[in-house]
Coordinates of C-alpha atoms and ligand atoms in Angstrom, one line a residue:
X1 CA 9.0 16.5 -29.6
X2 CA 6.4 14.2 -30.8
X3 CA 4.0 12.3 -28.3
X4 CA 4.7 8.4 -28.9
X5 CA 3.0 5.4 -27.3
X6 CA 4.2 2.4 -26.4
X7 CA 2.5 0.3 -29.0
X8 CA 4.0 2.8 -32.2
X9 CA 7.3 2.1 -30.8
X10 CA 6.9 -1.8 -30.7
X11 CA 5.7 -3.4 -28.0
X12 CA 3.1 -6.1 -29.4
X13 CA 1.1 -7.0 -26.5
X14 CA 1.0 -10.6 -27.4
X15 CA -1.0 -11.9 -23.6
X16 CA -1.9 -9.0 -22.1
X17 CA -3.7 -5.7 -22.4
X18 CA -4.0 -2.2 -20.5
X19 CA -7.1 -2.2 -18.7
X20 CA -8.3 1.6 -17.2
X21 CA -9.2 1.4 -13.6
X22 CA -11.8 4.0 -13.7
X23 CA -13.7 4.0 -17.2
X24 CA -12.6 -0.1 -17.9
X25 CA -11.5 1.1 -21.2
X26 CA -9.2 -1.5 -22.8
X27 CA -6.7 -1.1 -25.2
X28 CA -3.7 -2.9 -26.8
X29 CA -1.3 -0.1 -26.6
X30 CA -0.6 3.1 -23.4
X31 CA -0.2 6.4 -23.7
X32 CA 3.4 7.2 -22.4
X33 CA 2.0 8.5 -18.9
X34 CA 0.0 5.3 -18.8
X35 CA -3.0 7.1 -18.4
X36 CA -6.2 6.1 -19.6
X37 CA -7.1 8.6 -23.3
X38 CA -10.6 8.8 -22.2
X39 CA -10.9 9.7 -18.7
X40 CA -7.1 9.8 -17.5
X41 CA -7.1 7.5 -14.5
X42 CA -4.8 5.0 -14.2
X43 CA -3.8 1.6 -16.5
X44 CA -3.8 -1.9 -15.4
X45 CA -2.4 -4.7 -17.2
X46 CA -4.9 -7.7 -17.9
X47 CA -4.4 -11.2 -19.3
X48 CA -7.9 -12.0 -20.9
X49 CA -6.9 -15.3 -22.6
X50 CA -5.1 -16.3 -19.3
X51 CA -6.1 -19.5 -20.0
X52 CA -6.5 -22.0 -17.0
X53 CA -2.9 -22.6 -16.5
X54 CA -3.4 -26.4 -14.0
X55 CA -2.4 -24.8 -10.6
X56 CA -0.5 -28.0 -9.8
X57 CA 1.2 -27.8 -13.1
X58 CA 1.9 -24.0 -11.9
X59 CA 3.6 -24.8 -9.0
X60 CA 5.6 -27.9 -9.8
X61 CA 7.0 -25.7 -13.0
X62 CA 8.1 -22.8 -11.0
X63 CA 9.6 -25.3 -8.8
X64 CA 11.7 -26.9 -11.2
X65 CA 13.1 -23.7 -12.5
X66 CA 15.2 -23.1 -9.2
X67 CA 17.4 -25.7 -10.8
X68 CA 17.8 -24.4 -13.6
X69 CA 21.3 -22.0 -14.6
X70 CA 19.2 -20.0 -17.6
X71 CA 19.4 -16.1 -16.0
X72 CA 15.4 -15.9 -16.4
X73 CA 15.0 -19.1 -14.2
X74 CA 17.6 -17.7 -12.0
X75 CA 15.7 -14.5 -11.3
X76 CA 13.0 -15.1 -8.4
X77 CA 10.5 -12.7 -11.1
X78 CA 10.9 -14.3 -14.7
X79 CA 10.6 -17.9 -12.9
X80 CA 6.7 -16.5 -13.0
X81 CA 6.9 -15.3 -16.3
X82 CA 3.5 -17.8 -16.8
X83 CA 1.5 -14.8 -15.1
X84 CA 3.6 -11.9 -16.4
X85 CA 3.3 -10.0 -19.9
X86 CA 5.2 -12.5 -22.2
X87 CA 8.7 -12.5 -23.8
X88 CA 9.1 -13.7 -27.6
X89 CA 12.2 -14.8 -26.0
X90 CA 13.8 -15.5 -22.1
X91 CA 17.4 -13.9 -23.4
X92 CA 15.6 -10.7 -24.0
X93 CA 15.1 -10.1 -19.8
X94 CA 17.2 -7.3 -18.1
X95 CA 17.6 -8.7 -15.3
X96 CA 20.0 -9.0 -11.9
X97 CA 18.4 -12.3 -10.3
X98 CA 16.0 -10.2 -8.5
X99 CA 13.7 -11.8 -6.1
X100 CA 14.4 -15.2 -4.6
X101 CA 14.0 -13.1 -1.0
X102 CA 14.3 -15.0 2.4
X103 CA 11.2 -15.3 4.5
X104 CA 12.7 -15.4 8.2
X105 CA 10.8 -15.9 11.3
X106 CA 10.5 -13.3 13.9
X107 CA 10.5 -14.6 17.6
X108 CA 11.8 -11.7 19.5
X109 CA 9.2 -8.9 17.3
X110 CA 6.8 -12.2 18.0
X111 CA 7.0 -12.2 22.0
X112 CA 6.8 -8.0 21.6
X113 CA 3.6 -8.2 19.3
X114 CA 2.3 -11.2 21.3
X115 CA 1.4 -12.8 17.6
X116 CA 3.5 -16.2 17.4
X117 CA 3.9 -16.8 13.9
X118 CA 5.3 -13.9 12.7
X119 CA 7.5 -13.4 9.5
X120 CA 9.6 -10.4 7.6
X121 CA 9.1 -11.4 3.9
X122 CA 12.8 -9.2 2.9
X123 CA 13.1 -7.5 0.0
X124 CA 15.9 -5.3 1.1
X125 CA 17.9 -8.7 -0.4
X126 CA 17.5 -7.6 -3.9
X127 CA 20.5 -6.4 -5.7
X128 CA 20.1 -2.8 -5.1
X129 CA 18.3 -3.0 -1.5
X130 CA 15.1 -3.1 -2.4
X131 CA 11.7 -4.3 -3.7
X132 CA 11.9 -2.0 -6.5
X133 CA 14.4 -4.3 -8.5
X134 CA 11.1 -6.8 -8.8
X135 CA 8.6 -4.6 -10.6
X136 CA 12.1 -2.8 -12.5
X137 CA 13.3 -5.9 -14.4
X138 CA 9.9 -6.7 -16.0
X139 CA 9.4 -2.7 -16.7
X140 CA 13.2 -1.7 -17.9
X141 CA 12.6 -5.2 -20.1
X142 CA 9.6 -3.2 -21.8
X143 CA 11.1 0.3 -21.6
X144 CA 13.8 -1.7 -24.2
X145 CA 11.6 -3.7 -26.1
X146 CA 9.8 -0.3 -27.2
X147 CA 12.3 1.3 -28.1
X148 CA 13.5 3.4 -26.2
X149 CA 17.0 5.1 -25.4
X150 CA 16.0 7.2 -22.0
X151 CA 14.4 5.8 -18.9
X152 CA 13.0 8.4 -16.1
X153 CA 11.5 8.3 -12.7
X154 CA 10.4 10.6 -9.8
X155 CA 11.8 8.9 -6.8
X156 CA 12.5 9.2 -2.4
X157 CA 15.4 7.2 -3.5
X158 CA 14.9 3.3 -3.7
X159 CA 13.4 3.2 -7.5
X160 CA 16.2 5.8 -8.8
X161 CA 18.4 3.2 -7.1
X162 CA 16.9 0.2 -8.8
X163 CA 16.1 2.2 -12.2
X164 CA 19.7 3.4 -12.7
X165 CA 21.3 -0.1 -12.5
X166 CA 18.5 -2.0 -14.5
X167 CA 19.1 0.8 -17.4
X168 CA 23.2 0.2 -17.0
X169 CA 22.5 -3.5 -17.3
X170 CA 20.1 -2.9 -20.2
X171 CA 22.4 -0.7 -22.5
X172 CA 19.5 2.6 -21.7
X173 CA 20.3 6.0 -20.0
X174 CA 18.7 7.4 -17.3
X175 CA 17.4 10.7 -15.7
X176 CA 16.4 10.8 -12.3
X177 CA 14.1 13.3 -10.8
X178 CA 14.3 13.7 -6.4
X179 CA 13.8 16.2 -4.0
X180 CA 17.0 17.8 -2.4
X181 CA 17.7 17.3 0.6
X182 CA 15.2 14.4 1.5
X183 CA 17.2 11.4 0.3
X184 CA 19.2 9.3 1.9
X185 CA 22.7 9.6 0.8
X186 CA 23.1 5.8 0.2
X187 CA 20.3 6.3 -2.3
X188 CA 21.3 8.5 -4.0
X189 CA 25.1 7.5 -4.0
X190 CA 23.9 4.4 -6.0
X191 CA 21.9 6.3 -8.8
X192 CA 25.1 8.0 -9.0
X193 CA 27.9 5.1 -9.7
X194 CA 24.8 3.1 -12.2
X195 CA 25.5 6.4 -14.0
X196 CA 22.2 8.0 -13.7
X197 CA 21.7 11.4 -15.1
X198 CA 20.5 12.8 -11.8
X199 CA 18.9 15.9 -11.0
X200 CA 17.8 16.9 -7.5
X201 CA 14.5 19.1 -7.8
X202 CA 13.5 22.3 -5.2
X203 CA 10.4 20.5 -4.3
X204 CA 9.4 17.5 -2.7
X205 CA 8.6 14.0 -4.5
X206 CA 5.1 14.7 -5.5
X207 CA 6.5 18.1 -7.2
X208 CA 9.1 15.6 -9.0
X209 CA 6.5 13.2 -9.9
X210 CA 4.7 15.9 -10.9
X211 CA 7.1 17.6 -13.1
X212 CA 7.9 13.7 -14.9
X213 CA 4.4 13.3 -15.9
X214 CA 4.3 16.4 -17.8
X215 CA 8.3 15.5 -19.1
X216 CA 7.3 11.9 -20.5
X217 CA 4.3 13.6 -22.7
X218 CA 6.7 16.0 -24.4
X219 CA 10.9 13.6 -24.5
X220 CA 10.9 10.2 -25.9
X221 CA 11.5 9.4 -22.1
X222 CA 10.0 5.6 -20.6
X223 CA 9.0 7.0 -17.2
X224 CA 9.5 3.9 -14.5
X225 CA 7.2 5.3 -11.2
X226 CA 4.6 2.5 -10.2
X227 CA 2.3 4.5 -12.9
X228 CA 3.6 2.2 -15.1
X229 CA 2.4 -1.1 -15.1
X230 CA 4.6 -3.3 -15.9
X231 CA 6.5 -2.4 -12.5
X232 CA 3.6 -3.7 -10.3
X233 CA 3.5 -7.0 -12.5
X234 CA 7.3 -7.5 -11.6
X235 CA 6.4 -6.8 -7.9
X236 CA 3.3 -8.8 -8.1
X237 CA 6.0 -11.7 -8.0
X238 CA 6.9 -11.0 -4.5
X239 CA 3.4 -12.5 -3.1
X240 CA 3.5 -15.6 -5.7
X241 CA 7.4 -16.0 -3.8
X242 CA 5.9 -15.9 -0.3
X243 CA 3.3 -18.0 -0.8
X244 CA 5.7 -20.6 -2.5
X245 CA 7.7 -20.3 0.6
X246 CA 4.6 -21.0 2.7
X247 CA 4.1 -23.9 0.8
X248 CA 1.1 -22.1 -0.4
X249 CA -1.0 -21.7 2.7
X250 CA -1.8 -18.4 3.0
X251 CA -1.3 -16.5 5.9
X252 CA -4.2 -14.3 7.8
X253 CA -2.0 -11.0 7.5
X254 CA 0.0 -9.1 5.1
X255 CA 1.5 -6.0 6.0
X256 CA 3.0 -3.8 4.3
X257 CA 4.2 -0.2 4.3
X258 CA 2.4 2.4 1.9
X259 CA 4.2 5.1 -0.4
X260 CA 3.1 6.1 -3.4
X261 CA 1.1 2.5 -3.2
X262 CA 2.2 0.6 -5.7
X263 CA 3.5 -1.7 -3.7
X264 CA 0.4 -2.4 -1.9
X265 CA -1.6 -2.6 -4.8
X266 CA 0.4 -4.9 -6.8
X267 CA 0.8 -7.5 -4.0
X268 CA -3.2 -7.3 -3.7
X269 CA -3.3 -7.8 -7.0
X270 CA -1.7 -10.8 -7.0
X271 CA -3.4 -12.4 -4.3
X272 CA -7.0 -11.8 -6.4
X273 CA -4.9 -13.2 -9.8
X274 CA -3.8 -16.1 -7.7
X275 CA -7.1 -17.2 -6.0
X276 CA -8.7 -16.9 -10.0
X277 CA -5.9 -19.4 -10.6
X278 CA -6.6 -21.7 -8.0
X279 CA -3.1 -21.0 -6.6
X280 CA -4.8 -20.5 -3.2
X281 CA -8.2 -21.2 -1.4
X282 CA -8.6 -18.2 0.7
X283 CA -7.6 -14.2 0.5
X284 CA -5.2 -13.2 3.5
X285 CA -6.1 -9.9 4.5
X286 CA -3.4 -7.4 3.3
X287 CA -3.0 -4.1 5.1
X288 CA -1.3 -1.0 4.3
X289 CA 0.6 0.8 6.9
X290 CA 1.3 4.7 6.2
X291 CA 3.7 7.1 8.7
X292 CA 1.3 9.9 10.3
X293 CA 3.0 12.5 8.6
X294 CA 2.4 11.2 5.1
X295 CA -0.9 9.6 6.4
X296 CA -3.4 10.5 3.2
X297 CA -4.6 6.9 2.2
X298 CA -5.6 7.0 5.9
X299 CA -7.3 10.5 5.3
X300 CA -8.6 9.3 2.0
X301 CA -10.6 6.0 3.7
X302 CA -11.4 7.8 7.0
X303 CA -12.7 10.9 5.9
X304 CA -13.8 10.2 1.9
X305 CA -14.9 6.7 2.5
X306 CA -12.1 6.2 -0.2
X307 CA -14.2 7.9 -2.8
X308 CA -11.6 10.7 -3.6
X309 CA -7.8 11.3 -2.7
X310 CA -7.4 13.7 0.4
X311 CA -4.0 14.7 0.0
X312 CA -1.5 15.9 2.8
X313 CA 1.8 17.8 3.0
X314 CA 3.9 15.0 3.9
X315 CA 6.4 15.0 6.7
X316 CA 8.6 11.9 7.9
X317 CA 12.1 10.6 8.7
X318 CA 11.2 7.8 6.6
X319 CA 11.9 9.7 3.5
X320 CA 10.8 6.8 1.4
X321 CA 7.9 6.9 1.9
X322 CA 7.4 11.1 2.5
X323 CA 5.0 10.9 0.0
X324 CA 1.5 13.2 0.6
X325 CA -0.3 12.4 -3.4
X326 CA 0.1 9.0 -3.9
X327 CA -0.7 8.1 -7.7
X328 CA -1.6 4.4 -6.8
X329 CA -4.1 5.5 -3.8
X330 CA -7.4 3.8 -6.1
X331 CA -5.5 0.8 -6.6
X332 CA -4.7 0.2 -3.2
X333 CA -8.1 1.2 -1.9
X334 CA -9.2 -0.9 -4.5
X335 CA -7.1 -4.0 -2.9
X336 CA -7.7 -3.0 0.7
X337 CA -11.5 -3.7 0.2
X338 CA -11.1 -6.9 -1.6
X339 CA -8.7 -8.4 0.6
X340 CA -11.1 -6.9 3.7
X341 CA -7.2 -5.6 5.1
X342 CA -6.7 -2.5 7.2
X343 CA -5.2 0.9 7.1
X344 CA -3.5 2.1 9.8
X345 CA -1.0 4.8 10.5
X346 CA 2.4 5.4 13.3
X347 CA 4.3 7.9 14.7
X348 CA 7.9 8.9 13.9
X349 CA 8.5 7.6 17.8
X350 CA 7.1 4.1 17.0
X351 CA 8.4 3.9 13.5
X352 CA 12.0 4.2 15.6
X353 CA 11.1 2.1 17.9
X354 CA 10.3 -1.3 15.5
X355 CA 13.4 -0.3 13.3
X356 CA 15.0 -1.3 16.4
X357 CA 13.3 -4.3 17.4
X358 CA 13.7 -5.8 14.1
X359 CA 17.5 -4.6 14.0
X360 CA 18.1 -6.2 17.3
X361 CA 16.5 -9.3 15.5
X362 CA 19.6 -9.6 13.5
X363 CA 17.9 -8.4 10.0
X364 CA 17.6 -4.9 10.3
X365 CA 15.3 -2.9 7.7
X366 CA 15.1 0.9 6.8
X367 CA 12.7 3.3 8.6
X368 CA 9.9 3.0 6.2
X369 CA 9.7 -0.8 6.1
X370 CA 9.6 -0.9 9.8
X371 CA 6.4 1.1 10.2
X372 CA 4.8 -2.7 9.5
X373 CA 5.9 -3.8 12.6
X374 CA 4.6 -0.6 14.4
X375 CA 1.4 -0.8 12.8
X376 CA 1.0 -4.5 13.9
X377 CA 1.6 -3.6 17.0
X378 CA -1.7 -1.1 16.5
X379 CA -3.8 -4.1 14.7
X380 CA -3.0 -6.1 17.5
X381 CA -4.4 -3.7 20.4
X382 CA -7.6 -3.5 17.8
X383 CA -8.0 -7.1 17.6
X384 CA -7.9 -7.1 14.0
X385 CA -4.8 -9.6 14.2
X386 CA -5.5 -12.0 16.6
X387 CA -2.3 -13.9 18.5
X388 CA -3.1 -17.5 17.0
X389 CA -3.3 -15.8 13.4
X390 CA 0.1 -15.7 10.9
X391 CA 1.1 -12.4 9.6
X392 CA 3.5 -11.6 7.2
X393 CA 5.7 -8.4 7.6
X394 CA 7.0 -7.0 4.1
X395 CA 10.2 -5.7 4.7
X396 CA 11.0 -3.4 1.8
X397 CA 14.8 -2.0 2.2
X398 CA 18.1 -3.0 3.5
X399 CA 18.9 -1.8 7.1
X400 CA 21.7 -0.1 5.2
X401 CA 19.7 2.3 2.8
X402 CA 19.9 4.6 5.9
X403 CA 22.6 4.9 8.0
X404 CA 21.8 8.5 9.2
X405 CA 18.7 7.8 10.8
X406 CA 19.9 4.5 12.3
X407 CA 23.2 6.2 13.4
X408 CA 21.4 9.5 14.9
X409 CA 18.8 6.4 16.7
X410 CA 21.8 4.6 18.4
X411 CA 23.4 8.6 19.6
X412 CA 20.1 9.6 21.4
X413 CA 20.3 12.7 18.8
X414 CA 16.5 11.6 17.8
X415 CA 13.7 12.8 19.4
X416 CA 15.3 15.3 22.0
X417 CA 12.8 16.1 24.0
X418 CA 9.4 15.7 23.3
X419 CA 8.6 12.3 24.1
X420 CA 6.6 10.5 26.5
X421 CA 8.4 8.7 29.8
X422 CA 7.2 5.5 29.0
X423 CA 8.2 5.6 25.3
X424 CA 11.5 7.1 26.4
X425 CA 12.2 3.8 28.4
X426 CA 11.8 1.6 25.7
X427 CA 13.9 4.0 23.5
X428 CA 17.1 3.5 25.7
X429 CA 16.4 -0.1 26.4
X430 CA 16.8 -0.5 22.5
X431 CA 20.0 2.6 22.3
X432 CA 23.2 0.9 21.4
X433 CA 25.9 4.5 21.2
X434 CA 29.2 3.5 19.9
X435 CA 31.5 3.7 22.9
X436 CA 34.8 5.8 22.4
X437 CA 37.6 4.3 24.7
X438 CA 41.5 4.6 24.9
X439 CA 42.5 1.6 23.1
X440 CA 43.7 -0.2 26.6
X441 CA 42.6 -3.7 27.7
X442 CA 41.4 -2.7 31.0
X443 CA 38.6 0.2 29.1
X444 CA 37.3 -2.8 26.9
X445 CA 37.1 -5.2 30.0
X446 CA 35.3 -2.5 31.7
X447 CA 32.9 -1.5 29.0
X448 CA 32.1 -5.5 28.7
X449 CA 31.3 -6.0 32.4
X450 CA 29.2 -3.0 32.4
X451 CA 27.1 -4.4 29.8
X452 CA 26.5 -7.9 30.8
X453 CA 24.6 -5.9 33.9
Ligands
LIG1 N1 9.4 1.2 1.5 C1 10.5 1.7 0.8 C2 11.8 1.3 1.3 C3 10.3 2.5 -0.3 O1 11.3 2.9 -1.0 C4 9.0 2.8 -0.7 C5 8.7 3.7 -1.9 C6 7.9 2.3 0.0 C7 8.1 1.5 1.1 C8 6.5 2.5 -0.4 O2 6.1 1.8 -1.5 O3 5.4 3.7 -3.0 O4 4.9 1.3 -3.6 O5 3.8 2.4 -1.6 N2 9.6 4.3 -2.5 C9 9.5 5.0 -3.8 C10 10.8 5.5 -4.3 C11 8.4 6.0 -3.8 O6 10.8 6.5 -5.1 O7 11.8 4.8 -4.1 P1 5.0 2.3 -2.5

């Protein structure tokens, strides 16, 4: 089949271009890997007749759009359409009102971290669970506008989730690509009824990742990873949110957990776009937490100075984020340095232990968002976050993404053996087993004295 690229099927960038990270080569139209023709790193999206939008006209705009019942104003991304790639038209937006996320405090992860003003920005509220449905709406918008019939994705999970229903809303099929075996059931239960093609792969996500960028060069396939673009200008949306929320004082910290870093890099990218704007006076330092066993933007800044990937065979119960090749590692590096933010990695015990904490805070997250807390925890100890500073958790998936790992948490089937006294404590301090009685008043009356002890 013949190669096509984005610009031959249609798209007309009208306000933005793609902008190569590496070589700064810029071009009106990408190659369907969105890789740069010249040197084959990655594509950015640019704006370069952003012209200066009035910050205060900014913000009093976006705030009048919560009012409004049009579906683009209703979605907490297209209300910042002014710093996104442009529609000819609102109507033509896929979208599920993604976005418009609570920001909750955090007292009880706030007396534990010692760190006062403390927040989990949630984004396991989207439609499908995640943060993904952000960056999906603006990129399954493109995928149609070009064209295209078929959308695709490597995935842990979350974006299969989120692709699959923003291609059912958009009229497009999909094909998902993830490895078997290492995705949660919920995940993959979803890509499922949004009527996903899906195929599980005998390899592990980079292998499916992998395997798509060699698919979308040879199919007339619109592959949706975080390669593409457009996703991380949806997500970008999530930090323009927060900041709204905060009444646009920016906090010290951002933390957030690191994947395939898309994530991270998009939300950095926002905060530079935003301070060019005049949207805010300072940078908040965003940092990018990483599980040990899938630890290689660590690797990559300890041991290459963040000069070239070191890769790792990646290993976690926080399959989202089980990731050991992360195609957005330059990116993030790239925002790490600007933003002056850390990167910091936790163990599968301490990963366990915040997904609790936060849980007993009434929220509850999935395992990979809650290595934020555990890396606070670490930044803290450093002094890089001191107690009188705010910092901003980014909570990426619902609580219920994961059952399995929560459920085998609560049993005590996690961990047997193997860990430390001290950590065990604070394990079965946080152990909540479900209880299995004879259904007699006197059990239940029991069970509820022996607890209030
Ligand atoms: N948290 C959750 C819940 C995720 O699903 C992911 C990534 C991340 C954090 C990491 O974000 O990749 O942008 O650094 N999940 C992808 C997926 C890879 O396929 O669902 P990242």
């Amino acid at each position: 089949m013949p190669s096509t690229t984005t610009s031959t099927l249609g798209v007309r960038p009208a306000n933005f271009r793609f902008r190569c990270i590496g070589c700064g080569d810029s071009s009106e139209s990408a190659s369907q890997n969105f890789r740069c023709q010249h040197c084959g790193d990655l594509l950015e999206i640019t704006y370069p007749r952003w012209k200066e939008a009035g910050s205060q006209d900014l913000k009093s705009m976006w705030r009048q759009r919560r009012l409004s019942q049009s579906a683009a104003d209703q979605s907490g991304v297209w209300r910042f359409r002014d710093v996104l790639p442009a529609l000819d038209s609102d109507d033509q937006a896929i979208t599920l009102r993604e976005g418009n996320t609570p920001l909750y405090e955090l007292p009880r992860c706030a007396r534990i971290t010692g760190v006062p003003r403390l927040f989990a920005k949630h984004q396991g509220m989207n439609p499908t669970g995640s943060f993904k449905d952000a960056g999906m709406t603006v990129a399954a918008t493109f995928a149609r506008l070009a064209g295209f019939r078929w959308v695709a994705c490597a995935s842990t999970g979350n974006t299969s989730a989120s692709m699959a229903a923003y291609a059912a809303r958009g009229g497009m099929r999909s094909l998902v690509l993830v490895p078997e075996g290492k995705i949660s059931w919920s995940k993959l239960s979803q890509a499922l009824d949004y009527g996903a093609v899906t195929c599980q792969l005998r390899t592990d996500f980079d292998g499916c990742l992998r395997l798509l960028q060699e698919l979308v060069l040879r199919a007339p396939v619109y592959q949706l990873n975080s390669i593409n673009p457009f996703r991380l200008e949806g997500q970008k949306t999530l930090a323009l949110e927060l900041l709204e929320q905060l009444d646009w004082q920016p906090p010290d910290h951002i933390i957030v957990p690191g994947g395939n870093l898309g994530n991270s890099s998009a939300i950095g990218k926002a905060l530079l776009e935003m301070r060019d704007l005049g949207l805010i006076s300072r940078l908040p330092k965003l940092s990018v937490i990483q599980a040990e066993g899938a630890n290689a933007l660590v690797r990559t800044l300890r041991e290459a100075a963040g000069k070239r990937l070191v890769s790792v065979q990646a290993e976690t119960r926080a399959t989202a984020i089980r990731i050991g090749n992360p195609a957005s590692w330059k990116k993030a590096a790239h925002v790490l340095e600007a933003t002056e933010g850390a990167c910091e990695q936790v163990s599968e015990v301490e990963i366990a232990l915040a997904k609790a904490e936060i849980g007993a805070e009434g929220i509850g997250c999935e395992p990979a968002s809650a290595v934020t807390l555990a890396g606070l925890k670490k930044l803290v100890k450093q002094g890089f976050v001191k107690p009188e500073e705010t910092a901003v958790l980014v909570l990426t998936g619902s609580l219920l993404k994961d059952p399995d790992f929560t459920m085998e948490f609560h049993r005590g089937d996690m961990f047997k053996g193997g860990v430390d006294a001290a950590k065990h404590a604070e394990l079965e301090k946080l152990r909540r087993a479900p209880i299995v009685l004879d259904a007699s008043l006197d059990a239940v009356i029991r069970t509820l004295e022996q607890a209030e002890k």
